[in-house]
XYZ file of C-alpha atoms in Angstrom:
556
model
C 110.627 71.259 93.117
C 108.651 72.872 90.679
C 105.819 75.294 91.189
C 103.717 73.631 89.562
C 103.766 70.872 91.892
C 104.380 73.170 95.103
C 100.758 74.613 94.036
C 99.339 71.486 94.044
C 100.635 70.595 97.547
C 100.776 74.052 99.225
C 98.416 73.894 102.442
C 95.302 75.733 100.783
C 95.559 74.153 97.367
C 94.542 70.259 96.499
C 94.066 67.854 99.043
C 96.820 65.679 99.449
C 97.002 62.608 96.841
C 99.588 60.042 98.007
C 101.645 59.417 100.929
C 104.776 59.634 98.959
C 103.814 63.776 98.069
C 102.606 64.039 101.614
C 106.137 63.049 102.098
C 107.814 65.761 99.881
C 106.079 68.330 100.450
C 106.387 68.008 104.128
C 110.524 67.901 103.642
C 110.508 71.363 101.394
C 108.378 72.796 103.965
C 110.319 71.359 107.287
C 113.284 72.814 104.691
C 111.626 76.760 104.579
C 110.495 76.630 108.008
C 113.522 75.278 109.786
C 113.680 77.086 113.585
C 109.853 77.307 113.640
C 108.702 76.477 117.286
C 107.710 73.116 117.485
C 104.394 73.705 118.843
C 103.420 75.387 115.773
C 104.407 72.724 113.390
C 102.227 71.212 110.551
C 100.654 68.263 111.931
C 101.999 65.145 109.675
C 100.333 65.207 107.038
C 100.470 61.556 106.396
C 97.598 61.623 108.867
C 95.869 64.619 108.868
C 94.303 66.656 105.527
C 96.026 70.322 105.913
C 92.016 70.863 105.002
C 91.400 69.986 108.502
C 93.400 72.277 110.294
C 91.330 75.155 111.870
C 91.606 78.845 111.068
C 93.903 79.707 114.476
C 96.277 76.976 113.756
C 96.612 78.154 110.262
C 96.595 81.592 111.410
C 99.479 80.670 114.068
C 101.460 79.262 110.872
C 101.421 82.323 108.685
C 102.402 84.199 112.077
C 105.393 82.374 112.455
C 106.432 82.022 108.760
C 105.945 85.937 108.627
C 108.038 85.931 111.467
C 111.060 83.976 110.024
C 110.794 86.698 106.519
C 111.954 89.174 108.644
C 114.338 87.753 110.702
C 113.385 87.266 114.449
C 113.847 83.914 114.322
C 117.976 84.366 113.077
C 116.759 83.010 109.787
C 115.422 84.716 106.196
C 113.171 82.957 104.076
C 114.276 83.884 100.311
C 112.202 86.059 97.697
C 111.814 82.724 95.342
C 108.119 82.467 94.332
C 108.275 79.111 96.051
C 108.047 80.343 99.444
C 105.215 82.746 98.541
C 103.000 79.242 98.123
C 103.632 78.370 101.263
C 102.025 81.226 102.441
C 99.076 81.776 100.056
C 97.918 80.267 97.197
C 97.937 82.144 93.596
C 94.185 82.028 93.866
C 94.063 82.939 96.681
C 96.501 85.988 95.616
C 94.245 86.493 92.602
C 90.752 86.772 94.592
C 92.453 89.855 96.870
C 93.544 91.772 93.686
C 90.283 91.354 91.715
C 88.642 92.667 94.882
C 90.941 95.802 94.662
C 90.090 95.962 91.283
C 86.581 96.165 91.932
C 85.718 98.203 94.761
C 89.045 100.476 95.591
C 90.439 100.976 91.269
C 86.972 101.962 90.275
C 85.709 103.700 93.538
C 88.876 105.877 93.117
C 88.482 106.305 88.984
C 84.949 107.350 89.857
C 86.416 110.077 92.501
C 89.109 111.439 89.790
C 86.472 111.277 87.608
C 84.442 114.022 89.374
C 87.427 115.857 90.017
C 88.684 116.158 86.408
C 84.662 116.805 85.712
C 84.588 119.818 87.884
C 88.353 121.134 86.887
C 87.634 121.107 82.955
C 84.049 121.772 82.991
C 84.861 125.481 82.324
C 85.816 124.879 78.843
C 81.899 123.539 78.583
C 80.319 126.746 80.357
C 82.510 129.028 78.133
C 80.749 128.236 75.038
C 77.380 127.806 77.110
C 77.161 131.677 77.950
C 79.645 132.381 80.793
C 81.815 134.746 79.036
C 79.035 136.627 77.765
C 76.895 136.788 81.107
C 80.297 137.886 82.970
C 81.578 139.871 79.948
C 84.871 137.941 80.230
C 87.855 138.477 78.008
C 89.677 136.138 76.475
C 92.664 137.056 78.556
C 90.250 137.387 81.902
C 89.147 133.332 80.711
C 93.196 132.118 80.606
C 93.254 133.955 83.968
C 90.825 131.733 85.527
C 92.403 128.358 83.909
C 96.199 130.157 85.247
C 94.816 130.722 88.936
C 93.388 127.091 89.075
C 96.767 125.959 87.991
C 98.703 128.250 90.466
C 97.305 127.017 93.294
C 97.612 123.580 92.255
C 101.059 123.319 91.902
C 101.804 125.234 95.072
C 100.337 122.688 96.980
C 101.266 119.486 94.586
C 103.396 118.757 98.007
C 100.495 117.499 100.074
C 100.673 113.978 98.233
C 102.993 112.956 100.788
C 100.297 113.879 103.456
C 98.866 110.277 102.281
C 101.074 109.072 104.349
C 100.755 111.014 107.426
C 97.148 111.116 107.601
C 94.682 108.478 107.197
C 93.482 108.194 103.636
C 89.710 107.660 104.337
C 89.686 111.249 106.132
C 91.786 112.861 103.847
C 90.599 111.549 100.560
C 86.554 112.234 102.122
C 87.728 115.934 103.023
C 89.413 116.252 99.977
C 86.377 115.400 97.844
C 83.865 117.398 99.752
C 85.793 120.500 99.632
C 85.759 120.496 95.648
C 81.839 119.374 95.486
C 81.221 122.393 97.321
C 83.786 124.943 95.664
C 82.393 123.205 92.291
C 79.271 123.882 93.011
C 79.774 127.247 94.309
C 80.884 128.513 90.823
C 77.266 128.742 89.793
C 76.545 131.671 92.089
C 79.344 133.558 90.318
C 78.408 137.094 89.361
C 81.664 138.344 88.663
C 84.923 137.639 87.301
C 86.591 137.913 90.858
C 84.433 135.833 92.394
C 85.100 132.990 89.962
C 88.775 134.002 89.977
C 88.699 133.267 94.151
C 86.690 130.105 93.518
C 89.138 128.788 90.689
C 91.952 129.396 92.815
C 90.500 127.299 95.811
C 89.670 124.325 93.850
C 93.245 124.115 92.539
C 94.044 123.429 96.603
C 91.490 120.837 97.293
C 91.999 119.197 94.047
C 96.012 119.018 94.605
C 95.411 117.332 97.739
C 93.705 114.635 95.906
C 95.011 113.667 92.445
C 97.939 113.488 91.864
C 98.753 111.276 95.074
C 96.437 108.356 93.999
C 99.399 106.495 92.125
C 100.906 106.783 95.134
C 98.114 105.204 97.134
C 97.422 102.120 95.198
C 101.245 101.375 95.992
C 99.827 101.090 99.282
C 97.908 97.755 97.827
C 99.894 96.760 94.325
C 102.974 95.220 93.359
C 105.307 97.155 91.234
C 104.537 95.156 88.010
C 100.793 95.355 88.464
C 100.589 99.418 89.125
C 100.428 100.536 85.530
C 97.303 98.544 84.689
C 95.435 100.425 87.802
C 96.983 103.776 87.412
C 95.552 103.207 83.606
C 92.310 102.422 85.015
C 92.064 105.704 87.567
C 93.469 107.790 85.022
C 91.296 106.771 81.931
C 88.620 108.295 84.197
C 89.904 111.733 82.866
C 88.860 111.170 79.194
C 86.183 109.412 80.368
C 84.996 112.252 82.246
C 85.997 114.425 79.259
C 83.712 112.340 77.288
C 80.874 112.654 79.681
C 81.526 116.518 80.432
C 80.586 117.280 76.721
C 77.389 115.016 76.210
C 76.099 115.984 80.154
C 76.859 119.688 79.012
C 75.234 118.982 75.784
C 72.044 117.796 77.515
C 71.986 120.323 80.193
C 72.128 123.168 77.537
C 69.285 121.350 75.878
C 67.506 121.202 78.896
C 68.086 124.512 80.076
C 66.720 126.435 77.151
C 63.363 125.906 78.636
C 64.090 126.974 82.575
C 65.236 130.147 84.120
C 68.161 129.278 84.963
C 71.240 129.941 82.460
C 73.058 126.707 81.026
C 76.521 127.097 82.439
C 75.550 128.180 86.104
C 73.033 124.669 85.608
C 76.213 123.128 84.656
C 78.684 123.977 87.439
C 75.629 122.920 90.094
C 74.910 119.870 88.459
C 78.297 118.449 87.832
C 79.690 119.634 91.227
C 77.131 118.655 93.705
C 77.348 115.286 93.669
C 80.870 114.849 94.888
C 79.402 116.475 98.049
C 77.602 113.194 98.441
C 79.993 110.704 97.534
C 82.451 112.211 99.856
C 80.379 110.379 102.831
C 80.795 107.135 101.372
C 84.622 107.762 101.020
C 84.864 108.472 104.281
C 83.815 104.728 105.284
C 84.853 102.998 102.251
C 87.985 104.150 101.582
C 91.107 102.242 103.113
C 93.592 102.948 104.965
C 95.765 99.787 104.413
C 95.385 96.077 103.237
C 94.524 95.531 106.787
C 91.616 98.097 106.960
C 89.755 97.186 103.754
C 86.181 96.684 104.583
C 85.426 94.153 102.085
C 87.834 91.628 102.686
C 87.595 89.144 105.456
C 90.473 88.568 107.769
C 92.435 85.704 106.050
C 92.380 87.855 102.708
C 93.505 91.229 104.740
C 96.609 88.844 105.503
C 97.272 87.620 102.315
C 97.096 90.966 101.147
C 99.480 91.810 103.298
C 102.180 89.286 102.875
C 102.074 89.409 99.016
C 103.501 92.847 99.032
C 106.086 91.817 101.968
C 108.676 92.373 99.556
C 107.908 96.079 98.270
C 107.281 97.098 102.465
C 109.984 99.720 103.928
C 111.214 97.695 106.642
C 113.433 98.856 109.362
C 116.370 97.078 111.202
C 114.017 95.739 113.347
C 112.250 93.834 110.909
C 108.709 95.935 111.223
C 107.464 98.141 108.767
C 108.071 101.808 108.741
C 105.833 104.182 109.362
C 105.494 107.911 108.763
C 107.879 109.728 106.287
C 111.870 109.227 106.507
C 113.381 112.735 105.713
C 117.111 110.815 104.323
C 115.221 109.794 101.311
C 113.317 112.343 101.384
C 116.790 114.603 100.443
C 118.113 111.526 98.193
C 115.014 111.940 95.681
C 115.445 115.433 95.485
C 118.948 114.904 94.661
C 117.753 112.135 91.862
C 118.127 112.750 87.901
C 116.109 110.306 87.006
C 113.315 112.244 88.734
C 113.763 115.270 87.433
C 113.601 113.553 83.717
C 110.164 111.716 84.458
C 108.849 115.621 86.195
C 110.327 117.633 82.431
C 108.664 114.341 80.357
C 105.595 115.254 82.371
C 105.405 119.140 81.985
C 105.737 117.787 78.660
C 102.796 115.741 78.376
C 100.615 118.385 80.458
C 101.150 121.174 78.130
C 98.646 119.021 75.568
C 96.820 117.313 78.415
C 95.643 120.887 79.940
C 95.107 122.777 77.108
C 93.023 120.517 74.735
C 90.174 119.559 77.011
C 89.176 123.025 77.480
C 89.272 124.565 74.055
C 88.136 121.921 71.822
C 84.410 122.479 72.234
C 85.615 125.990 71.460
C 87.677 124.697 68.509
C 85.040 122.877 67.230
C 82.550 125.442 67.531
C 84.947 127.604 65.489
C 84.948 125.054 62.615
C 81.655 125.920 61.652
C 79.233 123.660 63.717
C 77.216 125.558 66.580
C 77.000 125.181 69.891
C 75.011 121.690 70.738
C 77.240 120.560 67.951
C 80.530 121.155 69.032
C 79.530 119.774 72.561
C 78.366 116.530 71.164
C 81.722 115.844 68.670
C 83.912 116.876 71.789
C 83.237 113.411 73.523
C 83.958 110.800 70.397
C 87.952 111.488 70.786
C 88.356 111.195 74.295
C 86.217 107.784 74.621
C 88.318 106.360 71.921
C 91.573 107.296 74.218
C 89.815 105.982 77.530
C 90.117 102.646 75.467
C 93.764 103.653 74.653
C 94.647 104.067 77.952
C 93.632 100.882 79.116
C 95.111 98.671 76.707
C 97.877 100.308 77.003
C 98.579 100.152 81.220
C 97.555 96.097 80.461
C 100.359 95.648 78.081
C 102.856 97.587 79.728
C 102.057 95.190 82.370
C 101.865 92.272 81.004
C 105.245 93.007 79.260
C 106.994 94.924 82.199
C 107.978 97.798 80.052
C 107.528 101.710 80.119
C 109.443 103.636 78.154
C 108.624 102.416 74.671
C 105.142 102.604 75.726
C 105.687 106.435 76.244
C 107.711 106.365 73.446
C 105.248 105.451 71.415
C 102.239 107.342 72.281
C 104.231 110.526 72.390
C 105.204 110.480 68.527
C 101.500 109.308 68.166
C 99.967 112.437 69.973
C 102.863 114.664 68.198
C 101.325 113.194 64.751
C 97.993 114.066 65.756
C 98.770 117.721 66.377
C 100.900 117.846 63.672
C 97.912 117.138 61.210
C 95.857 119.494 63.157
C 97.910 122.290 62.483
C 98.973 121.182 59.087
C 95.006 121.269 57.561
C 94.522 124.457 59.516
C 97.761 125.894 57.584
C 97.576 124.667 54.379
C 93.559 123.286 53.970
C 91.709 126.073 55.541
C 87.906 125.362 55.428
C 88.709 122.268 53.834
C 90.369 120.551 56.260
C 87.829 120.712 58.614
C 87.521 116.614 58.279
C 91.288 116.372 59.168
C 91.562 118.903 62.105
C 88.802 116.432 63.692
C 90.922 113.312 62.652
C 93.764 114.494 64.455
C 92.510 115.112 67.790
C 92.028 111.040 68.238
C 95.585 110.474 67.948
C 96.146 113.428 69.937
C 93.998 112.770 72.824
C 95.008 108.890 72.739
C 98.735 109.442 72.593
C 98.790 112.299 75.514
C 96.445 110.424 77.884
C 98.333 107.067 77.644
C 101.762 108.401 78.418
C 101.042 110.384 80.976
C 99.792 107.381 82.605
C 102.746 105.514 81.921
C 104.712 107.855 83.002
C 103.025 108.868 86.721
C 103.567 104.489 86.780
C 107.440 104.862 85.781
C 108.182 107.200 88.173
C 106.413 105.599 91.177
C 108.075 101.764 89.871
C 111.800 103.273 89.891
C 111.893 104.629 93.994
C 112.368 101.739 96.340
C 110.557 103.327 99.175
C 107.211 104.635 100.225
C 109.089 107.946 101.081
C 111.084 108.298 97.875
C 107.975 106.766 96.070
C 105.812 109.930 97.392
C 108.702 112.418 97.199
C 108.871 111.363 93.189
C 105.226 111.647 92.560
C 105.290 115.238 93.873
C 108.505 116.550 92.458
C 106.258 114.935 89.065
C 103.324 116.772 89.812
C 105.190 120.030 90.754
C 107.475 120.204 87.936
C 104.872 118.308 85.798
C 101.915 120.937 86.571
C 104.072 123.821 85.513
C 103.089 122.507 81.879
C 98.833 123.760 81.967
C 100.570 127.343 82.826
C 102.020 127.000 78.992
C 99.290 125.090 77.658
C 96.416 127.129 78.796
C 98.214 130.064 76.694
C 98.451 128.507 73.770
C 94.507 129.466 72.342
C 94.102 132.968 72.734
C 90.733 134.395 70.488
C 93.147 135.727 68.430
C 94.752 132.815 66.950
C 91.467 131.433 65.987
C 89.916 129.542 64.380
C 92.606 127.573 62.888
C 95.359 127.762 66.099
C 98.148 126.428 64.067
C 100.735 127.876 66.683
C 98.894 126.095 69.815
C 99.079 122.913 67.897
C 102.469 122.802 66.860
C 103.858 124.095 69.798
C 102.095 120.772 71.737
C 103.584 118.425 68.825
C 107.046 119.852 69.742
C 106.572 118.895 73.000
C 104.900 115.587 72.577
C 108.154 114.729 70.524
C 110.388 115.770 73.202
C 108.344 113.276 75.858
C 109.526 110.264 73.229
C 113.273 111.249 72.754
C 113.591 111.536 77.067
C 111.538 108.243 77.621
C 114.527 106.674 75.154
C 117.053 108.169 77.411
C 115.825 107.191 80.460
C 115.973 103.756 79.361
C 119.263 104.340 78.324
C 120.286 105.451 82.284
C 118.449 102.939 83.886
C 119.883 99.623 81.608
C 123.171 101.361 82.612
C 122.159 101.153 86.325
C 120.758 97.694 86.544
C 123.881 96.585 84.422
C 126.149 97.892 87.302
C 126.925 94.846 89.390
C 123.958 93.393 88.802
C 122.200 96.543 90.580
C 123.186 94.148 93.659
C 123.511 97.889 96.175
C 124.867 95.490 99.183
C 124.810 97.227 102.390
C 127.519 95.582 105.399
C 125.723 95.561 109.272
C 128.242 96.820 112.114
C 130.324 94.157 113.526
C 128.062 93.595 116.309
C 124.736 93.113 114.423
C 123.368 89.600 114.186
C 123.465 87.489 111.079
C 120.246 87.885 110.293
C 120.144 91.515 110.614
C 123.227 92.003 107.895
C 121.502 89.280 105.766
C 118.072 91.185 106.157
C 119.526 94.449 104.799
C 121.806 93.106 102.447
C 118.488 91.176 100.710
C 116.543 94.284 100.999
C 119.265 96.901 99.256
C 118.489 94.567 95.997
C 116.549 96.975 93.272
C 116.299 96.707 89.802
C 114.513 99.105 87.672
C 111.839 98.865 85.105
C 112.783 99.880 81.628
């Protein structure tokens, strides 16, 4: 039968046409749901509209199909897409993940948003008067980018803490504490202080971040991730964006009260995440099941769709909690160690440009409200970047010639940059600007891809959070290089920074090639069929259950 026609006859689609469909569709479904008790059976349908059956009875159906997925009735259903319309509709699959889209994608986008705001927003205060009012030097400035960094990947472990404690407290807590550490930077009167400050945001905002891929695999097929990881992520440039025309205003602004631009800035752009951390707290979800916005049938159908991508155990339930095996077998992984080094890769670009362009600019020759305003064009341009690009990696079910791509793209970018600063001097000012579109669109939209890659090639929800934080760990050691790359004294042309992140850059496209090289050689194994044999005194269904579940293929 095809789908087409299963659509039209599944139980929440079209009403029933003919007698002689009624008929059909009642023998693939007597078919799928062979062993079902008979008290829960579809009433005939020659009769009866499957409109007309009330919510329990429908309810008692899913219960018992769910049942015979995972077994307990000595039975499997198969992962064709044809039993999935037996279950739900596609439109009714379609309403849940536009509702995701809408209230958890861009709730969370506008939380990373705030947190890249109040991790980068130094860059902004520099050139608004903090190094002057705190006589910093330029190696006391790298200091306080370093410490943020230090503490950041020290505790890049905690993403696994998503799932051991519930995500609306954690996220909430982990949101307030940066408001307020944010914020607190205003009141800084010395370099120490700020140093202390810096060092304690890097905590709360490592908590946070860089677990939020993993998250959303709490509520997303592997195949859709990309798309929403594009969507949280191109927050950062967004943010970027914002950063420089906010800071542009509030140094406007703050030429006419008494208090100095950049303290005005740190308040201003870090108080507010204070607030929204109350409305995390209650909005946020902790499962399908828990989303406040979706009413019970859609909490179920946003549970079964992702049936297949659930760790489930030998008894058929889901697990819970972290399982330490897989835990060790990640660690022990290549293929996460490349996606961590095509990471650090990525990061030594992503850290270091955000908070020394407006400085770069500056240094071309335009002053200070200036620099601030040309430092957002580039990084709106790659918020657009970023989402096309998740959509068609989607759409096509591809990564690494996405990365690919956009990592010769972002090389090429800083390669002009350092080539008019070289060669062009003054006169290159026009193509120093030019190049930091390319760079900031090729950076940002691999490092999306990438964060997607790794979470798409684990099977599990342990090995899936194990990966993201060996990425972030071994990923986050890149802003330790990149925030050294623009010392004063390379200025104003920085020719070394700017090579040294094309180098890079490159690197992130030759590695994305060669993982796809490893992982066609691993699907091509067998047919990546990883069959695992129950003990001799396991039920059928048991050995068929694990056998089914063992089958993973990877995304190229």
């Amino acid at each position: 039968m095809s789908h087409e026609s299963l659509i039209a006859q599944s139980p929440r689609a079209l009403p029933l046409q003919a007698d002689s469909e009624s008929d059909e569709w009642e023998s693939e479904f007597d078919h799928t749901a062979d062993g079902l008790s008979s008290s829960f059976r579809l009433v005939k349908l020659q009769s009866t509209s499957p409109d007309s059956l009330g919510i329990d009875e429908r309810e008692s159906l899913d219960y018992e199909i769910q049942n015979i997925k995972a077994g307990s009735l000595g039975r499997r259903m198969s992962d064709g897409t044809e039993e999935d319309f037996l279950l739900y509709t596609p439109d009714e699959e379609q309403s849940v993940i536009a509702k995701f889209d809408r209230r958890l994608v861009l709730f969370i986008a506008l939380l990373y948003m705030l947190s890249f705001l109040d991790r980068s927003n130094i860059g902004n205060a520099k050139i608004a008067g903090l190094s002057r009012d705190l006589r910093l030097s330029s190696d006391q400035y790298e200091w306080l980018l370093r410490a943020f960094y230090i503490t950041y990947i020290t505790f890049e472990w905690m993403t696994l803490l998503y799932r051991v404690i519930p995500p609306h407290v954690y996220i909430a807590t982990c949101v307030a504490s940066w408001g307020l550490l944010a914020s607190l930077q205003a009141i800084s009167s010395s370099f120490s202080l700020l140093l202390i400050l810096r060092l304690l945001l890097g905590i709360s905002e490592a908590a946070f971040g860089p677990g939020i891929p993993f998250y959303l695999s709490f509520f997303y097929k592997r195949d859709e991730l990309a798309l929403r990881t594009g969507l949280f992520i191109s927050a950062a440039p967004l943010a970027t964006s914002f950063a420089a025309s906010l800071a542009w205003a509030i140094t406007k602004v703050s030429q006419h009260i008494a208090i100095t631009p950049w303290r005005m800035l740190f308040l201003v752009e870090g108080f507010p995440s204070i607030i929204i951390a109350v409305f995390a707290w209650f909005y946020i979800p902790d499962s399908p099941e828990t989303a406040v916005y979706l009413d019970q049938r859609a909490r179920r159908v946003a549970r079964l769709r992702l049936r297949k991508e659930e760790d489930i155990n030998e008894s058929g339930s889901e697990k819970k909690g972290l399982d330490y095996t897989e835990i060790l077998a990640t660690l022990a992984d290549p293929k996460a160690y490349i996606t961590a080094v095509m990471f650090l890769c990525c990061n030594v670009a992503f850290s270091s440009l955000p908070v020394f362009l407006p400085t770069i600019i500056e240094e071309m020759g335009f002053s200070a409200l200036t620099s601030q305003a040309l430092a957002a064009p580039p990084y709106l341009v790659a918020f657009l970047s970023v989402l096309l690009t998740s959509w068609l990696s989607d759409r096509w079910r591809q990564r690494s010639f996405f990365v690919c791509f956009h990592a010769l793209l972002a090389a090429t970018g800083y390669s002009t940059i350092a080539v008019a600063g070289s060669q062009m001097k003054n006169a290159g000012v026009g193509w120093r600007y030019a190049g930091v579109y390319p760079a900031a669109m090729g950076f940002f939209s691999a490092i999306t891809i990438i964060i997607t890659w790794t979470i798409n090639n684990q099977e599990s929800h342990s090995r899936k959070g194990t990966g993201v934080a060996m990425l972030n760990i071994i990923g986050q050691l890149g802003p330790l290089i990149g925030t050294h790359l623009y010392p004063e004294s390379d200025g104003p042309y920085y020719v070394k920074g700017m090579s040294i992140c094309a180098i890079f850059m490159a690197a992130v496209g030759i590695l994305s090639l060669a993982l796809r090289y490893i992982l066609a050689a691993k699907n091509g194994q067998s047919g990546n069929s990883y069959e695992v044999v129950g003990d001799e005194d396991q039920d059928s269904a048991v050995k068929e259950r694990k056998v089914q579940r063992r089958k993973f293929e990877f995304i190229l």
